[in-house]
Short mmCIF file of C-alpha atoms and ligand atoms in Angstrom, two decimals:
data_model
loop_
_atom_site.label_atom_id
_atom_site.label_comp_id
_atom_site.label_asym_id
_atom_site.label_seq_id
_atom_site.Cartn_x
_atom_site.Cartn_y
_atom_site.Cartn_z
CA MET A 24 110.50 126.84 79.03
CA ASN A 25 110.86 123.49 80.84
CA GLN A 26 112.53 120.66 78.60
CA ALA A 27 110.24 118.04 78.31
CA ILE A 28 110.68 115.14 78.99
CA ASN A 29 111.75 112.81 76.27
CA ILE A 30 109.71 109.80 76.49
CA LYS A 31 109.13 109.00 72.91
CA ASP A 32 111.33 106.47 71.25
CA LEU A 33 108.84 104.11 73.16
CA THR A 34 109.24 100.74 73.50
CA GLU A 35 110.93 97.16 72.07
CA PHE A 36 108.43 95.67 73.64
CA GLU A 37 105.52 94.35 71.57
CA ALA A 38 101.60 95.45 71.10
CA LYS A 39 99.19 93.07 72.70
CA PRO A 40 95.95 92.35 71.96
CA PHE A 41 94.18 92.60 75.61
CA LYS A 42 92.10 89.02 76.06
CA VAL A 43 90.29 88.87 78.42
CA TYR A 44 87.77 86.34 80.12
CA THR A 45 84.95 86.16 82.64
CA HIS A 46 83.17 83.16 84.22
CA ARG A 47 80.83 82.54 81.23
CA HIS A 48 84.56 81.58 79.37
CA LEU A 49 86.42 79.73 81.94
CA ASP A 50 85.84 76.80 79.71
CA LYS A 51 88.36 78.86 77.40
CA ILE A 52 90.47 79.70 79.53
CA ALA A 53 93.39 76.54 78.39
CA VAL A 54 95.99 75.78 81.00
CA LEU A 55 92.86 75.66 83.56
CA GLU A 56 93.00 71.99 82.47
CA ARG A 57 96.46 71.43 84.69
CA LEU A 58 93.64 71.78 87.69
CA THR A 59 91.52 69.22 88.20
CA GLU A 60 88.09 68.65 87.61
CA GLU A 61 86.60 69.42 90.66
CA GLN A 62 88.72 72.47 91.09
CA ARG A 63 87.51 73.48 87.64
CA PHE A 64 83.86 72.99 89.06
CA GLU A 65 84.33 74.96 92.54
CA THR A 66 86.00 78.13 90.72
CA LYS A 67 82.90 77.50 88.33
CA VAL A 68 80.32 78.15 91.15
CA VAL A 69 82.43 80.45 93.74
CA SER A 70 83.08 83.12 89.94
CA SER A 71 79.15 82.62 90.19
CA ILE A 72 79.03 84.70 93.32
CA LEU A 73 82.66 86.84 93.28
CA PRO A 74 83.68 89.03 90.77
CA PHE A 75 85.72 87.38 87.99
CA ARG A 76 87.73 88.72 85.48
CA VAL A 77 91.32 86.97 84.34
CA ASN A 78 93.44 88.93 80.92
CA ASP A 79 96.21 86.54 79.59
CA TYR A 80 98.92 89.02 80.68
CA VAL A 81 98.47 87.91 84.13
CA ILE A 82 97.30 83.81 83.74
CA ASP A 83 100.58 84.06 80.82
CA GLU A 84 103.32 86.16 82.40
CA LEU A 85 101.92 86.61 86.16
CA ILE A 86 100.86 83.48 87.59
CA ASP A 87 103.40 80.32 88.00
CA TRP A 88 101.24 77.47 87.67
CA ASP A 89 103.63 74.94 88.71
CA LYS A 90 103.08 76.22 91.88
CA VAL A 91 98.72 76.40 91.54
CA PRO A 92 96.92 76.57 93.94
CA ASN A 93 99.40 78.14 96.32
CA ASP A 94 100.82 80.64 93.95
CA PRO A 95 99.87 84.11 95.35
CA ILE A 96 98.90 85.15 92.02
CA PHE A 97 96.55 82.80 91.58
CA GLN A 98 95.29 83.38 94.90
CA LEU A 99 94.38 87.34 94.15
CA THR A 100 92.49 86.42 90.35
CA PHE A 101 91.58 82.74 90.83
CA PRO A 102 88.67 82.33 93.29
CA GLN A 103 88.36 79.46 95.93
CA LYS A 104 86.26 77.25 96.94
CA GLU A 105 86.74 78.55 101.27
CA MET A 106 85.87 82.26 100.11
CA LEU A 107 82.51 81.50 100.42
CA ALA A 108 80.85 80.04 103.86
CA PRO A 109 80.18 75.92 103.60
CA GLU A 110 76.85 76.40 103.32
CA ALA A 111 76.31 78.94 100.93
CA TYR A 112 79.37 76.95 98.72
CA ASP A 113 77.41 73.92 99.49
CA ARG A 114 73.75 75.13 98.05
CA VAL A 115 74.89 76.35 94.75
CA ALA A 116 77.12 73.42 94.03
CA ASP A 117 74.08 71.52 94.19
CA LEU A 118 71.77 73.68 92.42
CA MET A 119 74.82 73.85 89.41
CA ARG A 120 74.86 69.71 89.61
CA ASN A 121 71.43 69.50 90.08
CA ASP A 122 70.63 71.09 87.04
CA ALA A 123 67.69 73.98 88.66
CA PRO A 124 65.43 76.11 87.17
CA LYS A 125 67.80 79.62 86.80
CA GLU A 126 65.60 81.53 88.69
CA GLU A 127 66.20 79.39 91.71
CA LEU A 128 70.14 79.39 91.64
CA GLN A 129 69.48 83.10 90.88
CA ALA A 130 67.62 84.08 94.65
CA ALA A 131 70.54 81.39 95.76
CA ILE A 132 72.95 83.57 94.10
CA ASP A 133 71.55 87.17 95.31
CA ASP A 134 70.87 85.84 99.25
CA ILE A 135 74.94 84.98 98.83
CA ARG A 136 75.44 87.69 98.31
CA ALA A 137 73.79 90.24 99.96
CA GLU A 138 75.65 88.55 103.46
CA LEU A 139 78.35 89.77 102.32
CA ASN A 140 78.54 92.76 103.41
CA PRO A 141 77.95 94.59 100.00
CA HIS A 142 78.20 97.50 101.36
CA PRO A 143 81.55 98.33 103.81
CA ALA A 144 82.11 101.29 106.35
CA GLY A 145 79.04 102.77 105.00
CA GLN A 146 80.09 104.18 101.73
CA MET A 147 76.73 104.04 100.06
CA ASP A 148 75.43 107.17 102.10
CA LEU A 149 78.02 108.97 104.45
CA ASN A 150 80.22 110.23 102.23
CA VAL A 151 77.97 111.65 98.73
CA PRO A 152 77.92 115.13 97.91
CA ARG A 153 76.41 117.63 96.94
CA LEU A 154 75.73 120.07 94.35
CA ASP A 155 72.73 122.65 94.46
CA ASN A 156 71.30 119.93 96.90
CA GLU A 157 71.86 117.36 94.15
CA PRO A 158 73.48 114.36 95.94
CA LEU A 159 77.12 113.76 92.99
CA PRO A 160 76.76 110.13 92.91
CA GLY A 161 80.01 109.72 90.91
CA MET A 162 81.56 110.98 93.56
CA GLN A 163 82.42 110.69 97.83
CA HIS A 164 83.72 113.85 100.42
CA LYS A 165 85.56 111.63 103.46
CA TYR A 166 88.23 113.99 104.73
CA ARG A 167 88.04 117.43 103.86
CA GLU A 168 91.08 117.90 101.97
CA THR A 169 90.43 114.99 99.02
CA VAL A 170 87.95 114.02 97.17
CA LEU A 171 87.13 110.57 95.62
CA PHE A 172 85.84 110.45 92.13
CA PHE A 173 84.29 107.49 90.16
CA PRO A 174 84.39 107.34 86.71
CA SER A 175 81.77 105.94 85.19
CA GLN A 176 83.97 104.68 81.70
CA GLY A 177 86.16 103.11 84.65
CA GLN A 178 84.18 100.68 86.44
CA VAL A 179 86.40 97.67 85.80
CA CYS A 180 89.29 96.40 85.94
CA HIS A 181 91.93 94.72 83.49
CA THR A 182 91.69 91.81 85.95
CA TYR A 183 89.54 91.54 89.14
CA CYS A 184 91.32 90.95 92.91
CA SER A 185 89.81 87.56 94.02
CA PHE A 186 89.61 90.18 97.64
CA CYS A 187 88.22 93.80 96.49
CA PHE A 188 86.26 95.60 98.76
CA ARG A 189 84.28 96.75 95.49
CA TRP A 190 83.51 93.72 94.70
CA ALA A 191 79.68 94.69 95.23
CA GLN A 192 80.83 97.18 92.00
CA PHE A 193 81.42 94.31 89.58
CA ILE A 194 78.18 92.24 89.95
CA GLY A 195 76.30 94.11 87.14
CA ASP A 196 73.60 95.77 90.56
CA ALA A 197 73.47 99.26 89.69
CA GLU A 198 72.35 100.48 92.69
CA LEU A 199 75.85 99.98 93.69
CA LYS A 200 77.97 101.96 91.28
CA PHE A 201 78.99 105.71 92.77
CA ALA A 202 79.59 106.11 88.22
CA ALA A 203 79.51 109.28 87.65
CA LYS A 204 78.46 110.11 83.77
CA GLU A 205 80.11 113.63 83.73
CA ALA A 206 83.00 115.55 83.99
CA SER A 207 80.76 119.19 84.43
CA LYS A 208 79.82 118.41 88.01
CA LEU A 209 82.50 116.74 89.14
CA HIS A 210 84.32 120.49 87.70
CA GLU A 211 81.67 122.55 89.64
CA TYR A 212 82.13 120.71 92.44
CA LEU A 213 86.21 121.29 92.94
CA LYS A 214 85.65 124.87 91.73
CA ALA A 215 83.36 125.33 94.92
CA HIS A 216 85.54 123.71 97.44
CA THR A 217 88.94 124.93 97.53
CA GLU A 218 89.13 122.83 100.66
CA VAL A 219 90.12 120.22 98.68
CA THR A 220 93.69 119.62 97.62
CA ASP A 221 93.34 116.36 96.78
CA LEU A 222 91.54 114.24 93.54
CA LEU A 223 91.51 111.10 93.95
CA ILE A 224 90.54 109.27 90.82
CA THR A 225 88.99 106.13 91.06
CA GLY A 226 87.26 102.83 90.26
CA GLY A 227 87.50 100.23 89.31
CA ASP A 228 90.38 101.52 87.27
CA PRO A 229 90.73 104.88 85.47
CA MET A 230 93.21 103.36 83.73
CA VAL A 231 91.32 100.64 81.84
CA MET A 232 89.63 104.20 80.36
CA LYS A 233 91.36 105.57 77.42
CA THR A 234 93.30 108.19 77.38
CA LYS A 235 90.90 110.83 75.83
CA ASN A 236 87.91 109.87 78.33
CA LEU A 237 90.77 111.01 80.65
CA GLN A 238 92.04 114.09 79.35
CA GLN A 239 88.22 115.88 79.37
CA TYR A 240 88.63 115.11 82.96
CA LEU A 241 92.57 116.22 83.63
CA GLU A 242 92.95 118.94 81.81
CA PRO A 243 90.33 121.62 83.06
CA LEU A 244 92.34 120.83 85.59
CA MET A 245 95.70 122.82 84.56
CA GLU A 246 93.45 126.29 84.64
CA PRO A 247 94.06 128.46 87.25
CA GLU A 248 90.44 127.54 89.15
CA PHE A 249 91.63 124.77 89.91
CA ASP A 250 95.01 126.04 91.44
CA HIS A 251 93.46 124.50 94.82
CA ILE A 252 93.80 120.83 93.84
CA GLN A 253 97.85 120.73 93.70
CA THR A 254 97.20 116.58 94.13
CA ILE A 255 96.65 114.52 91.22
CA ARG A 256 95.94 110.77 92.30
CA ILE A 257 94.84 108.49 90.45
CA GLY A 258 94.26 104.50 91.51
CA THR A 259 95.60 101.72 89.83
CA LYS A 260 96.36 98.19 89.30
CA ALA A 261 97.14 98.63 85.79
CA LEU A 262 100.98 98.31 86.60
CA THR A 263 99.98 95.13 87.95
CA PHE A 264 98.12 93.31 85.77
CA TRP A 265 97.95 95.83 82.12
CA PRO A 266 100.79 97.28 82.41
CA TYR A 267 100.50 97.52 78.02
CA ARG A 268 98.56 100.71 79.84
CA PHE A 269 101.03 102.76 79.61
CA VAL A 270 103.57 101.19 77.25
CA ASN A 271 102.23 100.46 73.52
CA ASP A 272 98.92 100.79 74.27
CA ALA A 273 97.22 102.22 70.94
CA ASP A 274 96.89 105.86 73.09
CA SER A 275 100.14 105.42 75.85
CA LYS A 276 101.54 108.03 74.11
CA GLU A 277 98.92 110.57 74.80
CA LEU A 278 98.42 109.13 78.68
CA LEU A 279 102.59 110.07 78.79
CA GLU A 280 101.90 113.24 77.02
CA LEU A 281 98.74 114.04 79.72
CA LEU A 282 100.11 112.90 82.43
CA GLU A 283 103.70 114.55 81.61
CA ALA A 284 101.71 118.10 80.72
CA LEU A 285 100.00 118.05 83.82
CA VAL A 286 103.35 117.89 85.97
CA GLN A 287 104.74 121.07 83.93
CA LYS A 288 102.52 123.18 85.03
CA GLY A 289 102.95 122.04 88.18
CA LYS A 290 100.43 119.47 89.95
CA HIS A 291 101.46 116.66 91.99
CA VAL A 292 100.55 113.48 90.00
CA ALA A 293 101.15 110.24 91.66
CA LEU A 294 100.03 106.91 90.76
CA MET A 295 98.78 104.90 93.71
CA GLY A 296 99.63 102.44 91.91
CA HIS A 297 97.57 98.59 94.15
CA TYR A 298 100.21 95.96 94.54
CA ASN A 299 100.49 93.07 97.10
CA HIS A 300 102.80 91.13 95.81
CA TRP A 301 106.88 91.50 94.59
CA LYS A 302 105.79 88.86 91.66
CA GLU A 303 103.91 92.26 90.81
CA MET A 304 107.04 93.76 89.55
CA ASP A 305 109.17 90.75 87.79
CA THR A 306 108.88 90.55 84.55
CA PRO A 307 110.26 93.72 82.07
CA ILE A 308 107.36 94.90 80.90
CA ALA A 309 106.02 95.54 84.61
CA ARG A 310 109.38 97.69 84.74
CA GLU A 311 108.81 99.38 81.79
CA ALA A 312 105.60 100.80 82.19
CA ILE A 313 107.24 102.55 85.86
CA ARG A 314 109.96 103.97 84.16
CA LEU A 315 107.93 105.15 81.29
CA VAL A 316 105.38 106.71 84.46
CA ARG A 317 108.29 107.77 85.86
CA ALA A 318 110.26 109.76 83.35
CA THR A 319 106.66 111.37 82.49
CA GLY A 320 107.35 113.44 86.62
CA THR A 321 104.20 111.25 87.69
CA GLN A 322 104.89 109.61 91.38
CA ILE A 323 104.15 106.38 92.24
CA ARG A 324 103.35 104.78 95.18
CA SER A 325 101.45 101.40 96.70
CA GLN A 326 99.20 100.52 98.69
CA GLY A 327 97.86 97.36 99.73
CA PRO A 328 96.58 94.86 102.37
CA LEU A 329 97.89 92.59 104.14
CA LEU A 330 95.89 88.72 103.09
CA ASP A 331 96.06 85.26 103.78
CA HIS A 332 96.50 83.21 101.29
CA ILE A 333 98.67 85.91 99.44
CA ASN A 334 101.40 88.13 101.31
CA ASN A 335 100.41 87.27 105.33
CA ASP A 336 104.22 87.15 105.63
CA ALA A 337 106.80 89.81 106.43
CA ASP A 338 109.53 88.67 104.42
CA ASP A 339 107.13 89.27 100.81
CA TRP A 340 106.47 92.64 101.95
CA ALA A 341 109.71 93.46 102.69
CA ARG A 342 111.19 91.66 99.18
CA MET A 343 108.39 93.87 97.66
CA TRP A 344 109.30 97.65 100.16
CA LYS A 345 112.73 97.03 99.13
CA GLU A 346 112.05 96.26 95.72
CA GLN A 347 109.87 99.54 95.06
CA VAL A 348 112.54 101.97 95.99
CA LYS A 349 114.81 100.50 93.83
CA LEU A 350 112.21 101.20 91.12
CA GLY A 351 111.47 104.13 92.76
CA ILE A 352 107.73 103.63 93.63
CA ILE A 353 106.88 105.11 97.29
CA PRO A 354 106.12 102.14 99.47
CA TYR A 355 102.01 104.24 101.09
CA TYR A 356 99.10 102.28 102.86
CA MET A 357 99.73 98.54 104.33
CA PHE A 358 96.29 98.04 104.35
CA VAL A 359 93.86 95.46 106.94
CA GLU A 360 90.94 93.98 104.13
CA ARG A 361 87.64 94.83 104.29
CA ASP A 362 84.57 93.49 106.69
CA THR A 363 83.08 92.29 102.92
CA GLY A 364 83.79 89.95 100.26
CA ALA A 365 85.63 86.74 100.84
CA LYS A 366 87.23 88.57 104.20
CA ARG A 367 86.76 85.03 105.14
CA TYR A 368 88.80 83.76 103.14
CA PHE A 369 91.65 86.70 103.59
CA GLU A 370 91.53 88.10 106.92
CA VAL A 371 94.31 88.37 109.41
CA PRO A 372 93.58 88.40 113.27
CA LEU A 373 94.78 92.33 114.42
CA ALA A 374 97.50 91.64 116.68
CA ARG A 375 99.14 89.06 113.31
CA ALA A 376 98.93 91.86 111.04
CA TRP A 377 100.58 94.23 113.30
CA ASP A 378 103.66 91.45 114.01
CA VAL A 379 103.86 91.32 110.05
CA TYR A 380 103.80 95.21 109.59
CA ARG A 381 107.02 95.60 111.81
CA ASN A 382 109.16 92.03 111.20
CA ALA A 383 109.30 93.68 107.25
CA MET A 384 109.58 97.12 108.56
CA GLN A 385 112.80 96.35 110.78
CA SER A 386 114.17 94.20 107.71
CA VAL A 387 113.90 97.48 105.04
CA SER A 388 116.05 100.61 105.54
CA GLY A 389 114.38 104.13 105.94
CA LEU A 390 112.94 104.53 102.18
CA GLY A 391 110.83 101.75 102.72
CA ARG A 392 109.28 102.67 106.20
CA THR A 393 107.43 105.51 104.56
CA ALA A 394 104.84 102.97 104.77
CA ARG A 395 101.88 103.36 107.28
CA GLY A 396 99.73 100.58 108.41
CA PRO A 397 98.50 98.01 109.09
CA SER A 398 95.32 100.19 108.71
CA MET A 399 91.78 99.70 108.62
CA SER A 400 89.85 102.76 106.06
CA ALA A 401 86.40 101.90 109.22
CA ASP A 402 83.72 104.30 108.90
CA PRO A 403 85.19 106.89 111.07
CA GLY A 404 88.48 107.19 109.54
CA LYS A 405 91.47 105.17 108.41
CA VAL A 406 92.56 103.42 111.23
CA GLU A 407 96.50 102.73 111.99
CA ILE A 408 97.55 100.11 114.78
CA GLN A 409 100.39 101.30 116.28
CA GLY A 410 101.45 98.62 118.98
CA VAL A 411 100.15 96.20 121.31
CA THR A 412 101.91 96.51 124.99
CA GLU A 413 101.34 97.12 128.77
CA ILE A 414 99.93 99.77 130.10
CA GLN A 415 99.39 99.54 134.31
CA GLY A 416 98.64 95.62 134.19
CA GLU A 417 96.30 95.56 131.13
CA LYS A 418 97.31 94.69 127.37
CA VAL A 419 96.59 96.91 125.08
CA PHE A 420 96.77 97.81 121.18
CA VAL A 421 98.25 101.54 120.48
CA LEU A 422 95.55 102.95 117.25
CA ARG A 423 95.91 106.64 116.04
CA PHE A 424 93.53 107.61 113.33
CA ILE A 425 95.33 108.85 109.98
CA GLN A 426 92.36 110.10 108.55
CA GLY A 427 89.35 110.97 110.39
CA ARG A 428 85.96 112.68 109.81
CA ASN A 429 87.16 115.40 112.21
CA PRO A 430 90.20 116.12 111.08
CA GLU A 431 90.42 116.82 114.80
CA TRP A 432 91.64 113.09 115.28
CA VAL A 433 94.02 112.69 113.47
CA GLN A 434 97.38 111.86 115.61
CA ARG A 435 95.84 111.69 118.91
CA PRO A 436 96.68 108.15 120.36
CA PHE A 437 93.70 106.14 122.16
CA PHE A 438 93.83 102.43 123.23
CA ALA A 439 92.35 99.18 123.15
CA LYS A 440 92.11 96.13 124.96
CA TYR A 441 94.62 93.43 123.56
CA ASP A 442 92.56 91.16 121.46
CA GLU A 443 93.98 88.23 119.60
CA GLU A 444 91.00 87.29 117.01
CA ALA A 445 89.68 90.86 116.52
CA THR A 446 89.93 91.33 112.63
CA TRP A 447 88.22 95.00 113.00
CA LEU A 448 87.94 98.15 114.24
CA ASN A 449 84.58 96.48 115.36
CA HIS A 450 85.68 93.87 117.03
CA LEU A 451 87.23 95.98 119.80
CA LYS A 452 87.06 97.48 122.96
CA PRO A 453 88.09 100.29 125.15
CA ALA A 454 90.62 99.95 127.32
CA PHE A 455 91.09 100.21 130.91
CA GLY A 456 87.36 100.06 131.45
CA GLU A 457 86.32 102.91 129.79
CA GLU A 458 83.12 102.61 127.97
CA LYS A 459 83.58 104.24 125.10
CA PHE A 460 86.48 105.89 122.43
CA PHE A 461 86.54 109.33 122.28
CA PHE A 462 85.08 109.69 119.08
CA GLU A 463 82.17 107.92 119.34
CA ASP A 464 79.65 110.22 120.35
CA GLU A 465 80.85 113.30 117.81
CA PHE A 466 80.63 110.29 115.33
CA GLU A 467 77.33 108.91 115.77
CA ALA A 468 76.25 112.71 116.10
CA MET A 469 77.16 113.12 111.78
CA LYS A 470 75.90 110.11 111.28
CA GLN A 471 71.84 111.73 113.01
CA GLN A 472 73.17 114.51 110.36
CA ALA A 473 73.45 112.52 107.91
CA GLN A 474 70.46 110.88 108.01
CA GLY A 475 68.48 114.01 107.92
C1 PLP B 14 91.91 106.61 102.35
C2 PLP B 14 91.12 107.35 101.19
C3 PLP B 14 91.29 108.85 101.11
C4 PLP B 14 92.79 109.65 101.31
O1 PLP B 14 93.13 109.74 102.61
P1 PLP B 14 94.67 109.54 102.65
O2 PLP B 14 95.05 110.17 103.86
O3 PLP B 14 95.32 111.77 102.00
O4 PLP B 14 95.72 108.86 101.70
C5 PLP B 14 90.15 109.38 100.69
N1 PLP B 14 88.85 109.42 100.74
C6 PLP B 14 89.20 108.31 101.46
C7 PLP B 14 88.03 107.73 100.93
C8 PLP B 14 89.86 107.03 101.75
O5 PLP B 14 89.86 106.09 102.00
#
């Protein structure tokens, strides 16, 4: 018998009641009095369109209010005027100033939301798996070995990120939700698909769930019929936005015990910690959460996008990765911000993204160089920008698939014409006068087939 790791004596940290504010409670956030009236109004306008939710740990301990509005955590959580196109902003601002009828305001909000590409990268149709020919809306199975599961109780977050690519599911449009109702469907699907080695539980944030819900999904996976599920990943921002979840919430201890039990059964358990800035790891409670999770044998891997106004700086990335290595977190991905929501505000040209990545890499040790990127989670797969170079007089991007709808695409280098302004894969053209990228015909055929 393995000796269970001692995760008792949980803590000298005081528990904190979870208190959260949404766009309806903006007036209740006392510290916003430090903003000008105009700034407060802007916050109100933008948060009527894009999701807004923030808790008082973020407000009290992560945001440096002396540095607002430039503070990165403020930018990460509070809406900014420039996130909307000027016409869109003015339209809603005018309606609000003039106390327009509710329906008129809502119609404007709906229009603007629809223009913000709420379903990037074919998430809705192309990846939905089937069981007995019935679609399973709470799952995505895009890459052979990995199933994504969206538990219905985990489809909010402790705080919303202003750049979130899943923003559409937080604005109350039921059609946009991926959430699964039942654990049994997940288990049946996994039993029938022995090619799947990785289960990735995601949201929202699965860590908003009570431990007893997580147990329902995860405990059965310890049975022999799930031996092929070797890795359980849980995507979360709770290490940043609510570290108390792992330390001294009412069911923190049971959560740590669940993680530990999975590890003891031989599963690789990984929290995919969503991190955007070294400041997120700077509080004692955040460090305590990391320590306790790691004491269960669970790995923590970090991922997050490169974002203008938040972390568009190689030194910030290097400092973040170094800090993570020090705390035992494994850097995993640097993403390119997706083509949705407030992209206009956060986007960074691919050429710049590569520069930031390379400069950050050059200043960390080998253990910090495990982060791949900058990576675009695009329709055909995850495409990494490997570099910019010149081949026979033509300046090109060197690209490769890190993940592909067809596993055979993975690791195959391909080339796009250099384009200083491109911010996403669909802006790129093949280099050397070729008409199409090597995967395009096959990908088109896959789409045709999926539409039946
Ligand atoms: C990133 C991602 C995965 C996981 O890919 P890894 O390369 O194993 O990290 C799985 N499914 C989807 C849809 C993804 O975007």
